[in-house]
Coordinates of C-alpha atoms and ligand atoms in Angstrom, one line a residue:
X11 CA -39.8 -2.2 -78.2
X12 CA -40.5 -5.9 -77.4
X13 CA -43.4 -6.6 -75.2
X14 CA -42.7 -7.7 -71.6
X15 CA -45.3 -9.4 -69.5
X16 CA -46.6 -12.7 -68.0
X17 CA -45.4 -15.7 -70.0
X18 CA -46.7 -18.5 -67.7
X19 CA -48.8 -18.8 -64.5
X20 CA -49.1 -21.6 -62.0
X21 CA -51.5 -21.9 -59.1
X22 CA -51.2 -23.8 -55.8
X23 CA -54.0 -23.9 -53.4
X24 CA -53.7 -24.9 -49.8
X25 CA -55.0 -28.5 -49.7
X26 CA -57.7 -28.1 -47.1
X27 CA -60.9 -26.1 -47.2
X28 CA -63.3 -24.6 -44.7
X29 CA -66.9 -24.5 -45.8
X30 CA -68.0 -21.1 -44.6
X31 CA -71.8 -21.5 -45.0
X32 CA -72.1 -25.1 -43.6
X33 CA -69.2 -25.4 -41.2
X34 CA -68.2 -21.9 -40.0
X35 CA -71.6 -20.0 -40.0
X36 CA -73.4 -22.4 -37.7
X37 CA -70.7 -22.2 -35.0
X38 CA -70.5 -18.4 -35.4
X39 CA -74.3 -18.2 -35.1
X40 CA -74.4 -16.3 -38.4
X41 CA -76.7 -16.6 -41.4
X42 CA -74.8 -18.5 -44.2
X43 CA -75.8 -15.8 -46.6
X44 CA -73.4 -13.4 -44.8
X45 CA -70.5 -15.4 -46.2
X46 CA -71.8 -16.7 -49.5
X47 CA -73.6 -13.5 -50.6
X48 CA -72.4 -10.6 -48.5
X49 CA -68.7 -11.4 -48.2
X50 CA -68.9 -13.7 -51.2
X51 CA -66.6 -16.6 -50.1
X52 CA -68.0 -20.1 -50.1
X53 CA -64.7 -21.8 -49.1
X54 CA -61.4 -20.8 -47.6
X55 CA -58.4 -22.7 -48.8
X56 CA -56.1 -23.6 -45.8
X57 CA -52.7 -25.2 -45.6
X58 CA -52.3 -28.8 -44.4
X59 CA -49.8 -29.4 -41.6
X60 CA -46.9 -30.0 -44.1
X61 CA -47.7 -26.9 -46.2
X62 CA -46.6 -23.3 -45.8
X63 CA -45.6 -20.3 -47.9
X64 CA -42.4 -22.1 -49.1
X65 CA -44.0 -25.4 -50.1
X66 CA -46.9 -23.7 -51.9
X67 CA -44.6 -21.3 -53.7
X68 CA -42.1 -24.0 -54.6
X69 CA -44.8 -26.4 -55.8
X70 CA -46.3 -23.8 -58.1
X71 CA -42.8 -22.8 -59.3
X72 CA -41.8 -26.4 -60.0
X73 CA -44.9 -27.1 -62.1
X74 CA -44.3 -23.9 -64.0
X75 CA -40.7 -24.8 -64.8
X76 CA -41.6 -28.3 -65.7
X77 CA -44.4 -27.1 -68.1
X78 CA -42.2 -24.6 -69.7
X79 CA -39.3 -27.0 -69.8
X80 CA -37.0 -24.5 -68.0
X81 CA -33.7 -25.1 -66.3
X82 CA -32.2 -22.9 -63.6
X83 CA -30.0 -21.3 -66.2
X84 CA -33.1 -19.8 -67.8
X85 CA -34.0 -17.9 -64.7
X86 CA -32.1 -14.7 -63.8
X87 CA -34.2 -13.6 -60.9
X88 CA -36.5 -15.1 -58.2
X89 CA -38.6 -12.7 -56.2
X90 CA -41.1 -13.6 -53.6
X91 CA -44.0 -11.4 -52.5
X92 CA -45.5 -12.4 -49.1
X93 CA -46.9 -10.9 -46.0
X94 CA -46.6 -14.2 -44.1
X95 CA -42.7 -14.4 -43.9
X96 CA -41.3 -16.2 -40.9
X97 CA -37.8 -14.6 -41.1
X98 CA -36.8 -11.0 -41.0
X99 CA -33.5 -11.6 -42.7
X100 CA -33.4 -14.7 -45.0
X101 CA -35.8 -14.3 -47.9
X102 CA -38.4 -16.9 -48.8
X103 CA -36.9 -16.9 -52.3
X104 CA -33.8 -18.6 -51.0
X105 CA -35.8 -21.4 -49.5
X106 CA -37.8 -21.8 -52.7
X107 CA -34.6 -21.8 -54.8
X108 CA -33.2 -24.5 -52.5
X109 CA -36.3 -26.6 -53.0
X110 CA -36.2 -26.3 -56.7
X111 CA -32.4 -27.2 -56.7
X112 CA -33.4 -30.5 -55.0
X113 CA -35.3 -31.6 -58.2
X114 CA -33.5 -29.8 -61.0
X115 CA -30.1 -30.3 -62.5
X116 CA -28.0 -27.1 -62.0
X117 CA -28.5 -24.3 -59.5
X118 CA -29.7 -20.7 -59.1
X119 CA -26.4 -19.3 -57.9
X120 CA -26.3 -16.6 -60.5
X121 CA -30.0 -15.5 -60.0
X122 CA -30.8 -12.4 -58.1
X123 CA -33.2 -13.2 -55.2
X124 CA -35.3 -11.1 -53.0
X125 CA -38.5 -10.6 -51.0
X126 CA -40.8 -7.7 -51.5
X127 CA -43.1 -6.1 -48.8
X128 CA -46.0 -3.9 -49.3
X129 CA -48.9 -5.9 -47.9
X130 CA -50.9 -7.5 -50.8
X131 CA -49.5 -5.0 -53.3
X132 CA -46.1 -6.6 -53.4
X133 CA -47.4 -9.4 -55.6
X134 CA -47.6 -6.7 -58.3
X135 CA -44.5 -4.9 -57.3
X136 CA -42.4 -8.1 -57.9
X137 CA -43.8 -8.1 -61.5
X138 CA -42.8 -4.4 -61.8
X139 CA -39.3 -5.2 -60.6
X140 CA -38.9 -8.0 -63.2
X141 CA -40.4 -5.8 -65.9
X142 CA -37.9 -3.0 -65.1
X143 CA -35.0 -5.4 -64.9
X144 CA -35.8 -6.8 -68.4
X145 CA -36.5 -3.4 -69.9
X146 CA -33.2 -2.1 -68.5
X147 CA -31.5 -4.9 -70.4
X148 CA -29.9 -6.4 -67.3
X149 CA -31.5 -9.9 -67.7
X150 CA -28.9 -11.4 -70.1
X151 CA -31.8 -13.1 -72.0
X152 CA -33.1 -14.7 -68.9
X153 CA -36.6 -14.6 -67.4
X154 CA -37.8 -13.7 -63.9
X155 CA -39.7 -16.2 -61.7
X156 CA -42.0 -14.2 -59.4
X157 CA -44.0 -15.9 -56.7
X158 CA -46.8 -14.5 -54.5
X159 CA -47.4 -16.8 -51.6
X160 CA -49.4 -16.4 -48.4
X161 CA -51.1 -18.1 -45.5
X162 CA -53.7 -15.4 -44.9
X163 CA -54.8 -16.3 -41.4
X164 CA -56.4 -14.0 -38.8
X165 CA -56.7 -14.3 -35.1
X166 CA -59.5 -16.7 -34.1
X167 CA -62.6 -14.6 -33.6
X168 CA -61.4 -11.6 -35.7
X169 CA -64.0 -10.5 -38.3
X170 CA -61.3 -11.2 -40.9
X171 CA -61.5 -14.9 -40.0
X172 CA -64.3 -15.2 -42.6
X173 CA -61.9 -14.0 -45.4
X174 CA -59.0 -16.3 -44.8
X175 CA -57.2 -18.2 -47.5
X176 CA -53.8 -19.9 -48.4
X177 CA -52.2 -20.3 -51.7
X178 CA -49.5 -19.3 -54.1
X179 CA -49.3 -17.9 -57.7
X180 CA -46.1 -18.4 -59.6
X181 CA -45.5 -16.3 -62.7
X182 CA -42.8 -16.2 -65.4
X183 CA -42.0 -12.7 -66.5
X184 CA -40.3 -12.5 -69.9
X185 CA -40.0 -10.8 -73.2
X186 CA -42.6 -11.7 -75.9
X187 CA -44.9 -13.3 -73.3
X188 CA -47.6 -15.8 -74.0
X189 CA -50.3 -14.6 -71.6
X190 CA -50.4 -10.8 -71.2
X191 CA -48.1 -7.8 -72.0
X192 CA -47.9 -5.0 -69.4
X193 CA -48.5 -1.4 -70.1
X194 CA -45.7 1.1 -69.5
X195 CA -48.3 3.4 -68.0
X196 CA -49.1 3.0 -64.3
X197 CA -51.1 4.9 -61.8
X198 CA -50.5 5.1 -58.0
X199 CA -52.6 6.1 -55.0
X200 CA -50.5 6.0 -51.9
X201 CA -50.8 7.3 -48.3
X202 CA -49.5 6.5 -44.8
X203 CA -52.5 4.6 -43.3
X204 CA -53.1 2.2 -40.4
X205 CA -55.9 0.1 -41.8
X206 CA -54.2 -3.4 -41.6
X207 CA -50.8 -4.1 -40.3
X208 CA -48.6 -6.8 -38.6
X209 CA -46.1 -4.9 -36.3
X210 CA -43.8 -7.9 -35.7
X211 CA -46.8 -10.2 -35.1
X212 CA -48.1 -13.1 -37.1
X213 CA -51.8 -12.2 -37.2
X214 CA -52.9 -8.8 -38.5
X215 CA -54.3 -5.9 -36.5
X216 CA -57.2 -4.9 -38.7
X217 CA -59.7 -2.0 -38.7
X218 CA -62.0 -3.8 -41.1
X219 CA -64.5 -1.1 -41.8
X220 CA -61.8 1.6 -42.3
X221 CA -59.8 -0.8 -44.5
X222 CA -62.7 -0.8 -46.9
X223 CA -62.7 3.0 -47.2
X224 CA -58.9 3.1 -47.5
X225 CA -59.0 0.5 -50.3
X226 CA -61.6 2.6 -52.2
X227 CA -59.9 5.9 -51.7
X228 CA -56.4 4.7 -52.8
X229 CA -57.9 2.8 -55.8
X230 CA -59.7 6.0 -57.0
X231 CA -56.5 8.0 -56.7
X232 CA -54.6 5.3 -58.6
X233 CA -57.1 5.3 -61.4
X234 CA -57.0 9.1 -61.7
X235 CA -53.2 8.9 -61.7
X236 CA -53.3 6.2 -64.4
X237 CA -55.6 8.3 -66.5
X238 CA -53.3 11.3 -66.2
X239 CA -50.7 9.3 -68.2
X240 CA -52.8 6.9 -70.3
X241 CA -55.9 9.1 -71.0
X242 CA -59.4 8.6 -69.8
X243 CA -60.7 5.1 -69.4
X244 CA -64.0 3.9 -70.8
X245 CA -65.8 0.6 -70.0
X246 CA -65.5 -0.5 -73.7
X247 CA -61.7 -0.3 -73.5
X248 CA -61.3 -3.3 -71.2
X249 CA -62.8 -6.8 -71.4
X250 CA -62.1 -7.5 -67.7
X251 CA -61.1 -5.5 -64.6
X252 CA -59.3 -7.9 -62.2
X253 CA -58.9 -6.2 -58.8
X254 CA -57.3 -7.1 -55.6
X255 CA -60.0 -9.4 -54.0
X256 CA -59.8 -9.6 -50.2
X257 CA -63.3 -10.9 -50.6
X258 CA -65.7 -10.6 -53.6
X259 CA -68.0 -8.2 -51.7
X260 CA -65.1 -5.7 -51.6
X261 CA -64.8 -5.8 -55.4
X262 CA -68.5 -5.2 -55.7
X263 CA -68.1 -1.9 -53.9
X264 CA -65.0 -1.0 -56.0
X265 CA -66.7 -1.9 -59.2
X266 CA -69.6 0.4 -58.6
X267 CA -67.4 3.3 -57.8
X268 CA -65.1 2.5 -60.7
X269 CA -68.1 2.3 -63.2
X270 CA -69.3 5.7 -62.0
X271 CA -65.9 7.1 -62.6
X272 CA -65.3 5.7 -66.0
X273 CA -68.8 6.5 -67.4
X274 CA -68.6 10.1 -66.3
X275 CA -68.8 12.5 -69.3
X276 CA -69.4 9.6 -71.7
X277 CA -72.4 8.6 -73.8
X278 CA -73.2 6.0 -71.1
X279 CA -73.8 8.7 -68.5
X280 CA -76.2 10.3 -71.0
X281 CA -78.1 7.1 -71.7
X282 CA -78.3 6.4 -67.9
X283 CA -79.6 9.9 -67.4
X284 CA -83.0 9.0 -68.8
X285 CA -83.5 6.7 -65.9
X286 CA -81.4 8.0 -63.0
X287 CA -80.4 11.5 -64.0
X288 CA -76.8 12.8 -64.5
X289 CA -74.1 12.2 -62.0
X290 CA -74.0 14.8 -59.2
X291 CA -71.1 17.3 -59.7
X292 CA -69.5 18.8 -56.6
X293 CA -69.5 22.3 -58.1
X294 CA -73.4 22.2 -58.0
X295 CA -73.4 21.8 -54.2
X296 CA -72.6 24.3 -51.5
X297 CA -72.0 21.7 -48.8
X298 CA -69.7 18.6 -49.2
X299 CA -72.2 16.6 -47.2
X300 CA -75.0 17.3 -49.6
X301 CA -72.8 16.3 -52.5
X302 CA -71.9 13.0 -50.8
X303 CA -75.5 12.3 -50.0
X304 CA -76.5 12.9 -53.7
X305 CA -73.6 10.6 -54.8
X306 CA -74.9 7.8 -52.5
X307 CA -78.4 8.1 -53.9
X308 CA -77.0 8.1 -57.5
X309 CA -75.0 4.9 -56.7
X310 CA -78.0 3.2 -55.2
X311 CA -79.9 3.7 -58.4
X312 CA -76.9 3.0 -60.6
X313 CA -76.3 -0.5 -59.3
X314 CA -79.9 -1.4 -60.2
X315 CA -79.6 -0.2 -63.9
X316 CA -79.5 -2.8 -66.7
X317 CA -76.4 -1.2 -68.2
X318 CA -74.5 -1.5 -64.9
X319 CA -75.6 -5.0 -64.2
X320 CA -74.7 -6.2 -67.7
X321 CA -71.2 -4.6 -67.4
X322 CA -70.7 -6.1 -64.0
X323 CA -71.8 -9.6 -65.2
X324 CA -69.4 -9.5 -68.2
X325 CA -66.4 -7.5 -66.8
X326 CA -66.3 -8.2 -63.1
X327 CA -68.1 -11.4 -62.1
X328 CA -65.6 -13.6 -64.0
X329 CA -62.7 -12.1 -62.0
X330 CA -64.1 -13.1 -58.6
X331 CA -65.2 -16.7 -59.3
X332 CA -62.0 -18.3 -58.0
X333 CA -61.7 -16.0 -55.0
X334 CA -65.2 -17.1 -54.0
X335 CA -63.8 -20.7 -53.8
X336 CA -60.5 -20.0 -52.1
X337 CA -60.7 -16.8 -50.0
X338 CA -58.0 -14.1 -49.7
X339 CA -54.5 -15.0 -50.9
X340 CA -53.2 -11.6 -50.0
X341 CA -50.2 -11.0 -52.4
X342 CA -51.6 -13.6 -54.9
X343 CA -55.2 -12.3 -54.8
X344 CA -55.1 -9.9 -57.8
X345 CA -53.3 -12.6 -59.8
X346 CA -56.0 -15.1 -58.9
X347 CA -58.5 -12.5 -60.2
X348 CA -56.7 -12.2 -63.5
X349 CA -56.5 -16.0 -63.8
X350 CA -60.2 -16.3 -62.9
X351 CA -61.2 -14.0 -65.7
X352 CA -58.9 -15.8 -68.2
X353 CA -60.2 -19.2 -67.2
X354 CA -63.8 -18.0 -67.5
X355 CA -63.1 -16.7 -71.0
X356 CA -61.5 -20.0 -71.9
X357 CA -64.5 -22.0 -70.5
X358 CA -66.8 -19.8 -72.6
X359 CA -64.6 -20.2 -75.7
X360 CA -64.1 -16.5 -76.0
X361 CA -61.1 -15.3 -78.0
X362 CA -59.3 -12.7 -75.9
X363 CA -56.2 -12.1 -78.0
X364 CA -55.6 -8.4 -78.4
X365 CA -58.2 -7.5 -75.7
X366 CA -57.2 -5.4 -72.7
X367 CA -57.5 -5.8 -68.9
X368 CA -57.4 -3.0 -66.4
X369 CA -55.7 -4.4 -63.3
X370 CA -56.1 -2.8 -59.9
X371 CA -53.8 -4.0 -57.1
X372 CA -53.9 -2.9 -53.5
X373 CA -51.9 -3.2 -50.3
X374 CA -52.9 -2.0 -46.9
X375 CA -50.8 0.6 -45.3
X376 CA -51.7 1.7 -48.1
X377 CA -51.1 1.8 -51.8
X378 CA -53.1 1.0 -54.9
X379 CA -51.6 0.5 -58.4
X380 CA -53.4 0.4 -61.7
X381 CA -52.0 -0.6 -65.1
X382 CA -53.4 -2.2 -68.3
X383 CA -52.5 -5.5 -69.8
X384 CA -53.0 -6.7 -73.4
X385 CA -53.9 -10.4 -73.9
X386 CA -51.5 -12.2 -76.1
X387 CA -52.0 -14.9 -78.7
X388 CA -50.7 -17.8 -76.6
X389 CA -53.0 -17.1 -73.6
X390 CA -55.5 -19.9 -74.2
X391 CA -53.0 -22.8 -74.3
X392 CA -51.1 -21.3 -71.3
X393 CA -54.3 -20.9 -69.2
X394 CA -55.8 -24.3 -70.2
X395 CA -52.7 -26.0 -68.8
X396 CA -53.4 -25.0 -65.2
X397 CA -55.2 -27.5 -63.1
X398 CA -57.3 -25.1 -61.0
X399 CA -60.5 -27.0 -60.8
X400 CA -58.8 -30.3 -60.0
X401 CA -56.9 -28.7 -57.1
X402 CA -60.0 -27.1 -55.7
X403 CA -62.1 -30.3 -55.9
X404 CA -59.4 -32.4 -54.3
X405 CA -59.2 -30.3 -51.1
X406 CA -60.0 -32.0 -47.8
X407 CA -63.2 -30.7 -46.2
X408 CA -62.5 -29.7 -42.6
X409 CA -64.9 -30.1 -39.7
X410 CA -64.9 -27.1 -37.3
X411 CA -62.8 -29.0 -34.8
X412 CA -60.3 -29.9 -37.4
X413 CA -60.2 -26.3 -38.5
X414 CA -59.4 -25.2 -35.0
X415 CA -56.5 -27.7 -34.9
X416 CA -55.1 -26.6 -38.3
X417 CA -55.3 -22.9 -37.2
X418 CA -53.3 -23.8 -34.1
X419 CA -50.7 -25.8 -36.1
X420 CA -50.0 -22.7 -38.2
X421 CA -50.0 -20.4 -35.2
X422 CA -46.4 -19.6 -34.4
X423 CA -47.2 -19.1 -30.7
X424 CA -48.6 -22.7 -30.3
X425 CA -47.0 -26.1 -30.3
X426 CA -49.6 -28.5 -31.7
X427 CA -48.9 -32.0 -33.0
X428 CA -51.5 -33.0 -35.6
X429 CA -51.6 -35.7 -38.2
X430 CA -51.8 -34.5 -41.8
X431 CA -55.2 -34.6 -43.4
X432 CA -54.0 -35.3 -46.9
X433 CA -51.3 -37.5 -48.3
X434 CA -48.5 -35.5 -50.0
X435 CA -47.5 -36.8 -53.4
X436 CA -44.9 -35.4 -55.9
X437 CA -44.5 -32.2 -54.0
X438 CA -42.4 -30.3 -51.5
X439 CA -43.3 -30.7 -47.8
X440 CA -42.2 -29.0 -44.6
X441 CA -40.2 -31.5 -42.5
X442 CA -39.3 -29.5 -39.4
X443 CA -36.6 -27.1 -38.1
X444 CA -32.8 -27.3 -38.4
X445 CA -30.1 -26.3 -35.9
X446 CA -30.3 -22.6 -36.5
X447 CA -34.1 -22.6 -36.4
X448 CA -34.3 -22.6 -40.2
X449 CA -37.2 -24.4 -41.8
X450 CA -36.5 -27.6 -43.7
X451 CA -38.1 -29.0 -46.8
X452 CA -38.0 -32.2 -48.8
X453 CA -39.5 -33.3 -52.1
X454 CA -41.6 -36.4 -51.7
X455 CA -42.3 -38.7 -54.6
Ligands
CAA28 N1 -77.1 -12.1 -46.5 C1 -76.5 -11.3 -47.4 N2 -75.5 -10.4 -47.1 C2 -75.2 -10.3 -45.8 C3 -75.9 -11.1 -44.8 C4 -76.9 -12.0 -45.2 N3 -77.5 -12.8 -44.4 N4 -75.4 -10.7 -43.6 C5 -74.5 -9.7 -43.8 N5 -74.4 -9.5 -45.1 C6 -73.5 -8.5 -45.8 C7 -73.4 -7.2 -45.0 O1 -74.4 -6.3 -45.4 C8 -72.0 -6.7 -45.6 O2 -72.1 -6.2 -46.9 P1 -71.9 -4.7 -47.2 O3 -70.5 -4.4 -46.7 O4 -72.1 -4.5 -48.6 O5 -72.9 -3.9 -46.3 C9 -71.2 -8.0 -45.7 O6 -72.2 -9.1 -45.7 C10 -70.3 -8.3 -44.5 O7 -71.0 -8.2 -43.3 P2 -70.4 -7.4 -42.1 O8 -70.0 -6.0 -42.6 O9 -71.4 -7.4 -41.0 O10 -69.2 -8.3 -41.8 P3 -68.1 -8.1 -40.6 O11 -68.3 -6.8 -39.9 O12 -68.2 -9.3 -39.8 O13 -66.7 -8.1 -41.4 C11 -65.1 -7.3 -42.9 C12 -66.5 -7.7 -42.7 C13 -64.9 -6.0 -42.2 C14 -64.7 -7.2 -44.3 C15 -64.1 -8.4 -42.2 O14 -64.3 -9.6 -42.8 C16 -62.7 -8.0 -42.1 O15 -62.2 -7.3 -41.3 N6 -61.9 -8.5 -43.1 C17 -60.5 -8.3 -43.2 C18 -60.1 -6.9 -43.7 C19 -60.4 -6.8 -45.2 O16 -60.5 -7.8 -46.0 N7 -60.5 -5.6 -45.7 C20 -60.7 -5.3 -47.1 C21 -60.0 -4.1 -47.5 S1 -58.3 -4.2 -47.0 C22 -57.5 -5.2 -48.2 O17 -58.0 -5.4 -49.2 C23 -56.2 -5.8 -47.8 C24 -56.4 -7.2 -47.5 O18 -56.2 -8.1 -48.4 C25 -56.7 -7.6 -46.1

């Protein structure tokens, strides 16, 4: 069976940035360490006035098609994952295809287009759909363009405001891919939850503390489900563990739980036992509360051990570096985590070909999904071609007053006229509304 997976990736950050430690923290009266160390985000990427989910997605997709020298005929499917859609009927993929048709010869009239919804998880579900479509042999030799794009904005004053972000990740899903091949095995953890939702409203209703617990619970279930089909996981099986990263502090919590799980009944648990004892087993406790207390004490000690710290530095830290510079990109976030790890490996000149990643996606509401990926020979060249650092360095630094204006510009309830902060060049821009209230876009040279 030919491998199917990610053949190319492109990244588009919002062109503005908010410095959480130096601009946001002083106004909020908070210690900067809360953002840089606790939450783990130094800067949030935010969209300029002419940017939105369509422009960011279309700009990433255009660069991807240009780099791979693709024409519309090469693409049989365009799927968009977003939780920032502005239309309950017309999918964002039609807007993005319309943008791309402005600059490419030919059209996407015979490509299947759609939009997927399951909070942040849908960025992985669009990859699944493409994988299944190719595996089913319905692709006629064509590849799928999948795009995860979001303006992850919260109500002003919501605790989530510190985790905002805006950006898109475009990926080409194809046979014999250059970057990673996807495992057939998957695990799911899914339950009807009300942790984070947008019932016909632009900004989310969030139960922040509960959302953390739901993320961890669903992720654990997904890992157990994955192991039920793929066999037990061991830290040595995977070079990186890219996880959905609403903020790096969340991944720190998930990593510790994950490490406890994947080291249980292994030689690592035995080695650790010399310092911190064996992991508490529920069967040894009469009361659930006592077991949970013992688990908490074990985890407190586990996170200080040399073995855990070394594993975290090698397998987790590289996955959260970009998130710390851009904030939460919702549907794109786990794909930013994968890219972050691959970029870190490239920068350290590590050869990853043949190595495996364990990828954990999550969407509020809630569902987690876990699968494995095998890095392919072409990964290095494909990842080196992406201008992540340049984009991040070129972002315009907002003052707090400018941030307030930008937030208002993107608030659907407000009408705010603000000059752009950056000059668009060789990109798609939002130009206003048409007669049926559709959004309109143009490519500017
Ligand atoms: N130095 C170092 N650390 C500090 C600090 C300082 N000066 N001050 C605070 N901290 C630490 C805190 O101890 C805390 O860490 P722990 O959780 O490990 O204890 C961390 O910084 C955050 O501080 P608070 O808990 O006080 O922050 P908060 O209550 O203002 O909000 C939040 C945190 C609940 C995550 C909020 O940002 C939020 O609601 N975010 C949106 C929801 C979210 O992202 N949930 C994640 C799971 S859901 C999901 O993944 C889907 C999605 O994409 C949204």
